[in-house]
């Protein structure tokens, strides 16, 4: 591999890049745990209630049939409890296992065998690329790449596919899926204090534009949401009754404009990222920017293209254009590379200057020497080998 | 879960005591009407109350056991937050690539090129389709061919590779590549592994070695020597190392390397080198940004055209010459080029101007004095 990464450097990079890899499955685990706890508590209270009733009947002088019917009730509640508990706990277990698998994979970065380490690095690049492709909306490619690379477990495909469904439904101007999503994540959204989406979709419903099955009935439930803020008008609407909303809707009829839908989709995307504690740019983009900056030198951008190197990534066609707005690498120490051979020029291969001012490595000059003469590869001038002077670089 | 059974009074079965483990079939036919009004016997009442208590205890225990997991779950979350950085600040402002649609297109193109080079052709095709990018056929063509040959090599089929090597023989010789010889050698070894039956075939194949006799004499001698052990079996002979399977991995690598040099490409795609260097650069840059913000000296990184700190990528990443003036500790540029003094030491022009004293210039590294105009501009 061209770039040397020591084990310590790898750990530092892990710290910076892998937060989304672990946080997203953890949040799923947390959510499922809380749902399981709620289910269990609810069913337990049902069971306790019927058992208490049974006990009360027993303390009197009960008849057999009443006891039998109460017992039936108890058994039914118990079986419901068992079923729900098993389902919830299985879901939790699955989430926990996923977290564990990812952690195990990340631990492999410090493997001793170089072959295993390079496989891990290749998988890392593929993982970041898959996440980047998902963010760009190229879902099929991302899934294919994940499958081919064997990293399906290690990337957050489900999260993006769920988001894709919501976005596609919003593009069709249907608000049902988005509202369902809001409801699903309402506790976390509430914590983030962004309930504006809860209001905006409901505004469109009474107009009946492409929102099947949502009539005025949808509205009364909505006003129970917390204070919301309309972003454009900056108006705060506290628990407005539904008819008032209808009135505002008639007045603000421009809300049905397609641009609002696009903004809504953007807003959804932004909130979805924040919900899962992801940034707005993919880790891949940020890493690539840093990498291109670290390699970029002024020689990659010389106008006549004479100093382009075939190996330099920034000199390659596409990356050259991409790296243009980025800062250059900072070099405090000289490092010299011979233009002929690509070898480093140091005390083992001292730099030699030809009379035209061009510098080459001593070994390369030896290799291109013919009959004691050398031809400068860049200007085609012919010089005597002895005319090359040694240069001293401190 | 507590289950209990009920003994009907008046039946011939003796009353049960705490039969918790016997299952209750709640679909059982309800008790016959004759028993309906009958009151429950005291023993059964007792059993039932104990059952009830047991049920209550068990379900409470279930709920509280599950609740106890909460602390472990939240500890996982806290550990993640503690050990990983939740936000990456970019090298530049976030929007530098978003603002231009074109940049996104170029990035997708770079990814497609990378996928072709890695041999993931179907994924690359899919991306082209989804992002409506068009890749010229002449760009794709060499990769398609290379991929085909590599796949054949992975299956230990040397045919396509040999064809390719023969057709590019001249250029491979210019590169000093021994690919063709190695392919012939592998084929020969495979014939040898077939045992005494293949002896004649192996011998006639050995004629292919003739053009390489000068360069690879020793290796040819080794292979001819191994014929002696053909009857005994190569595995037990001193030539068993010829049968090593690592030769196959090696030939794939040699082929990839030589093919890429021929095509003028580097073995690793530019995207993967950039990404790998980014992985090294990112934590360093984030650290320095944090330090700058902490010490509140944001003025240090004010010129956005250069990174604030040097990133060590290793010597293999030195693609261009960079000269940093040893006096001013700055990179030279076209407006401030490196100048060689008469004594051979090199400094930047700005440093030279600063050192001029009364029309004369003394080299900072040796006692040589000279005229400033004698400095010669050099180009690396």
XYZ file of C-alpha atoms in Angstrom, chain B:
380
model
C -45.322 -18.838 33.899
C -47.422 -20.434 36.471
C -49.797 -23.115 35.340
C -52.115 -24.926 37.592
C -54.561 -27.697 37.397
C -57.913 -27.901 38.952
C -59.336 -30.931 40.545
C -63.022 -31.080 40.388
C -64.573 -31.932 43.678
C -66.425 -35.156 43.708
C -64.219 -36.802 41.134
C -62.279 -39.890 41.909
C -58.903 -38.179 41.623
C -57.293 -37.231 44.904
C -56.894 -33.477 45.356
C -53.545 -32.187 44.083
C -51.155 -30.043 46.035
C -49.445 -27.175 44.276
C -49.420 -28.885 40.900
C -47.778 -25.880 39.293
C -46.087 -27.662 36.480
C -49.043 -29.446 35.121
C -50.388 -27.635 32.147
C -53.844 -26.266 32.036
C -55.713 -26.753 28.865
C -57.956 -23.714 28.794
C -59.746 -25.021 25.804
C -61.151 -27.775 27.914
C -64.869 -28.119 27.958
C -66.371 -26.049 30.774
C -67.355 -28.071 33.850
C -70.668 -29.806 33.624
C -73.682 -27.807 34.664
C -74.131 -29.923 37.752
C -71.055 -28.412 39.299
C -71.785 -24.832 38.425
C -73.299 -23.657 41.585
C -71.000 -25.736 43.814
C -68.729 -23.769 46.040
C -64.975 -24.301 45.842
C -63.400 -26.543 48.462
C -61.023 -25.007 50.970
C -58.008 -26.999 49.797
C -58.488 -25.861 46.259
C -58.893 -22.284 47.404
C -55.580 -22.519 49.169
C -53.874 -24.005 46.155
C -55.291 -21.329 43.938
C -54.195 -18.492 46.222
C -50.692 -19.863 46.267
C -50.782 -20.080 42.476
C -51.873 -16.484 42.297
C -49.040 -15.335 44.505
C -46.592 -17.323 42.448
C -47.880 -15.792 39.218
C -47.599 -12.302 40.593
C -44.060 -12.879 41.829
C -42.894 -14.381 38.564
C -44.212 -11.615 36.346
C -42.873 -8.925 38.648
C -39.497 -10.623 38.530
C -39.649 -10.705 34.737
C -40.349 -7.002 34.568
C -37.667 -6.040 37.031
C -35.049 -8.348 35.472
C -35.675 -6.730 32.140
C -35.439 -3.300 33.709
C -32.027 -4.211 35.123
C -30.676 -4.518 31.602
C -31.254 -0.812 31.231
C -28.058 0.136 33.014
C -25.958 -2.093 30.717
C -27.636 -0.706 27.624
C -27.085 2.871 28.656
C -23.478 2.070 29.539
C -22.931 0.907 25.961
C -24.263 4.214 24.708
C -22.080 6.194 27.067
C -19.014 4.186 26.084
C -19.660 4.915 22.417
C -20.065 8.632 23.122
C -16.928 8.673 25.205
C -14.657 6.798 22.832
C -15.722 8.148 19.470
C -16.011 11.653 18.096
C -19.562 12.437 17.143
C -18.657 15.226 14.753
C -16.034 15.503 12.100
C -15.181 19.025 11.176
C -14.152 19.272 7.561
C -10.888 20.557 6.226
C -12.793 23.261 4.446
C -16.316 24.543 4.739
C -18.876 21.812 4.181
C -20.345 23.294 1.083
C -17.243 23.405 -1.056
C -18.339 20.390 -3.090
C -22.091 20.747 -2.709
C -22.344 24.182 -4.185
C -21.359 22.955 -7.597
C -23.488 20.174 -9.034
C -20.646 19.423 -11.332
C -18.350 18.489 -8.494
C -20.748 15.796 -7.381
C -20.785 14.412 -10.906
C -17.008 14.387 -11.005
C -16.907 12.575 -7.693
C -19.274 9.896 -8.991
C -17.064 9.563 -12.050
C -14.022 9.096 -9.842
C -15.876 6.386 -7.942
C -16.826 4.644 -11.175
C -13.220 4.691 -12.357
C -12.116 3.279 -9.041
C -14.659 0.461 -9.250
C -13.486 -0.447 -12.731
C -9.919 -0.568 -11.579
C -10.812 -2.768 -8.626
C -12.531 -5.208 -10.940
C -16.066 -4.641 -9.586
C -17.510 -4.260 -13.033
C -21.167 -4.970 -12.262
C -21.238 -2.412 -9.466
C -19.626 0.166 -11.742
C -22.231 -0.497 -14.431
C -25.019 -0.097 -11.905
C -23.627 3.208 -10.710
C -23.339 4.481 -14.277
C -26.963 3.622 -14.795
C -28.226 5.174 -11.598
C -26.259 8.364 -11.923
C -26.724 8.616 -15.711
C -23.007 8.912 -16.300
C -21.408 7.860 -19.518
C -18.039 6.213 -19.428
C -16.234 5.947 -22.769
C -15.627 2.502 -24.018
C -11.899 3.047 -24.513
C -11.598 3.800 -20.863
C -13.459 0.667 -19.917
C -11.918 -1.651 -22.445
C -8.504 -2.304 -20.872
C -10.119 -2.972 -17.502
C -12.575 -5.426 -18.969
C -9.734 -7.303 -20.564
C -7.565 -7.222 -17.460
C -10.401 -8.443 -15.355
C -11.056 -11.328 -17.674
C -7.436 -12.419 -17.556
C -7.249 -12.070 -13.777
C -10.364 -14.133 -13.300
C -8.856 -16.840 -15.475
C -5.662 -16.707 -13.425
C -7.625 -17.093 -10.217
C -9.016 -20.284 -11.654
C -5.510 -21.393 -12.592
C -6.105 -20.971 -16.298
C -2.943 -19.567 -17.831
C -4.180 -19.322 -21.421
C -5.497 -15.755 -21.629
C -2.556 -14.431 -19.624
C -0.049 -16.088 -21.960
C -1.812 -14.682 -24.996
C -1.687 -11.233 -23.520
C 1.973 -11.547 -22.543
C 2.957 -12.717 -26.029
C 1.098 -9.871 -27.720
C 2.777 -7.307 -25.466
C 6.146 -9.019 -25.474
C 8.110 -6.063 -26.782
C 6.822 -3.599 -24.246
C 7.192 -6.066 -21.418
C 10.837 -6.527 -22.339
C 11.293 -2.769 -22.190
C 9.944 -2.863 -18.683
C 12.316 -5.698 -17.758
C 9.368 -7.829 -16.879
C 9.712 -11.574 -16.556
C 5.999 -12.206 -16.786
C 6.082 -14.443 -19.828
C 8.814 -16.617 -18.385
C 6.952 -16.982 -15.083
C 3.791 -18.024 -16.882
C 5.656 -20.681 -18.832
C 7.285 -21.842 -15.647
C 3.990 -22.240 -13.841
C 2.603 -24.223 -16.707
C 5.631 -26.484 -16.672
C 5.311 -27.041 -12.911
C 1.673 -27.898 -13.325
C 2.579 -30.490 -15.920
C 5.185 -31.899 -13.561
C 2.621 -32.186 -10.814
C 0.673 -34.458 -13.126
C 3.224 -37.200 -12.499
C 5.221 -39.496 -14.822
C 2.380 -39.673 -17.331
C 2.986 -36.075 -18.294
C 6.713 -36.488 -18.700
C 6.831 -36.248 -22.483
C 4.472 -33.327 -22.516
C 6.541 -31.509 -19.924
C 9.736 -32.103 -21.855
C 8.286 -30.805 -25.088
C 6.875 -27.793 -23.274
C 10.322 -27.024 -21.958
C 11.233 -25.797 -25.433
C 9.324 -22.626 -24.573
C 12.127 -21.733 -22.196
C 14.631 -21.286 -24.929
C 14.227 -17.491 -25.458
C 14.684 -16.938 -21.736
C 17.767 -19.039 -21.403
C 20.084 -16.085 -21.014
C 18.192 -14.218 -18.329
C 16.775 -17.054 -16.275
C 19.381 -19.731 -16.614
C 19.456 -20.754 -12.975
C 15.715 -21.196 -12.694
C 15.583 -23.276 -15.848
C 18.289 -25.485 -14.449
C 16.289 -25.994 -11.260
C 13.238 -27.010 -13.206
C 15.092 -29.403 -15.440
C 16.672 -30.928 -12.369
C 13.289 -31.603 -10.856
C 12.494 -33.976 -13.720
C 14.717 -36.507 -12.015
C 12.234 -36.866 -9.186
C 9.217 -37.195 -11.433
C 8.788 -40.871 -10.781
C 9.242 -40.568 -7.039
C 6.866 -37.670 -6.780
C 7.932 -34.064 -6.415
C 6.408 -33.643 -2.959
C 9.074 -35.770 -1.336
C 11.942 -34.349 -3.292
C 14.132 -31.345 -2.543
C 12.117 -29.611 -5.293
C 8.864 -29.594 -3.357
C 9.032 -25.821 -3.056
C 8.105 -25.638 -6.741
C 4.643 -26.899 -5.889
C 3.955 -24.071 -3.455
C 0.563 -22.470 -4.001
C 1.941 -19.005 -3.275
C 3.245 -18.991 -6.852
C -0.304 -18.505 -8.066
C -0.899 -15.489 -5.834
C 2.440 -14.120 -6.933
C 1.653 -14.469 -10.618
C -1.613 -12.539 -10.178
C 0.269 -9.750 -8.487
C 3.029 -9.697 -11.110
C 0.480 -9.622 -13.870
C -1.473 -6.774 -12.264
C 1.679 -4.768 -11.711
C 3.018 -5.204 -15.207
C -0.326 -4.613 -16.874
C -0.831 -1.426 -14.934
C 2.647 -0.124 -15.831
C 1.916 -0.861 -19.457
C -1.351 1.049 -19.283
C 0.297 3.933 -17.461
C -1.787 3.384 -14.351
C -0.755 2.915 -10.785
C -1.666 -0.402 -9.175
C -3.800 1.232 -6.533
C -6.519 3.449 -7.872
C -5.990 7.160 -7.188
C -9.193 7.214 -5.181
C -7.975 4.555 -2.763
C -4.635 6.288 -2.275
C -6.405 9.589 -1.607
C -8.820 7.914 0.766
C -6.034 6.158 2.641
C -4.117 9.402 2.973
C -7.302 11.046 4.190
C -7.589 8.425 6.898
C -4.148 9.444 8.095
C -4.755 13.164 7.684
C -8.198 13.455 9.251
C -7.366 12.843 12.920
C -4.274 15.052 12.676
C -6.272 17.915 11.218
C -9.038 17.544 13.760
C -6.540 17.578 16.580
C -4.906 20.720 15.362
C -8.252 22.398 14.848
C -9.237 21.533 18.412
C -5.945 22.882 19.718
C -6.327 26.087 17.723
C -9.823 26.629 19.015
C -8.842 25.813 22.553
C -5.975 28.239 22.595
C -8.170 30.759 20.800
C -5.611 31.593 18.172
C -7.796 31.067 15.140
C -5.632 33.545 13.254
C -3.006 30.855 12.784
C -4.966 29.044 10.127
C -6.204 32.033 8.268
C -4.832 31.366 4.838
C -7.142 28.715 3.546
C -4.840 27.750 0.702
C -2.560 25.645 2.830
C -3.062 23.106 5.560
C -1.756 24.179 8.953
C 0.304 21.088 9.595
C 2.397 18.587 7.718
C 0.929 15.113 7.223
C 3.351 12.172 7.156
C 2.302 9.741 4.490
C 5.487 7.794 3.974
C 8.057 8.000 1.202
C 5.984 6.144 -1.326
C 3.659 9.148 -1.435
C 6.349 11.572 -2.541
C 5.097 12.070 -6.055
C 6.408 15.562 -6.655
C 9.535 17.342 -5.557
C 8.945 19.852 -2.837
C 11.630 22.231 -1.833
C 11.211 24.080 1.445
C 13.649 26.895 2.000
C 15.709 25.934 5.059
C 15.909 29.544 6.188
C 12.342 30.745 5.781
C 10.795 27.289 6.200
C 8.388 27.904 3.364
C 7.644 26.071 0.180
C 9.113 27.643 -2.902
C 6.854 28.633 -5.772
C 7.094 30.177 -9.200
C 7.275 33.635 -7.720
C 9.826 32.545 -5.133
C 11.942 29.865 -6.810
C 14.908 27.951 -5.384
C 18.296 29.470 -6.187
C 21.581 27.626 -6.179
C 24.497 29.533 -4.827
C 28.012 29.165 -6.199
C 28.957 26.855 -3.349
C 26.140 24.465 -4.240
C 23.765 25.292 -1.384
C 20.163 26.009 -2.339
C 17.932 28.641 -0.763
C 14.806 30.473 -1.911
C 14.993 33.813 -3.677
C 13.296 35.675 -0.848
C 15.870 34.326 1.591
C 18.631 35.334 -0.818
C 17.295 38.875 -1.001
C 17.142 39.046 2.752
C 20.770 37.962 3.076
C 22.171 40.604 0.728
C 24.485 42.857 2.695
C 26.079 45.780 0.918
C 25.862 44.232 -2.532
C 27.482 41.004 -1.377
C 25.988 37.745 -0.315
C 27.447 35.342 2.173
C 26.165 31.800 2.112
C 24.589 30.896 5.460
C 26.080 27.402 5.433
C 29.680 27.943 4.397
C 32.115 30.843 4.302
C 31.703 31.371 0.531
C 30.944 34.931 -0.523
C 29.485 35.798 -3.872
C 27.594 38.249 -6.019
C 23.812 37.945 -5.658
C 23.419 37.833 -9.425
C 25.514 34.656 -9.571
C 22.747 32.651 -8.026
C 21.219 30.271 -10.551
C 17.568 29.381 -10.602
C 17.058 25.628 -10.481
C 14.122 23.473 -11.344
C 13.437 20.152 -9.689
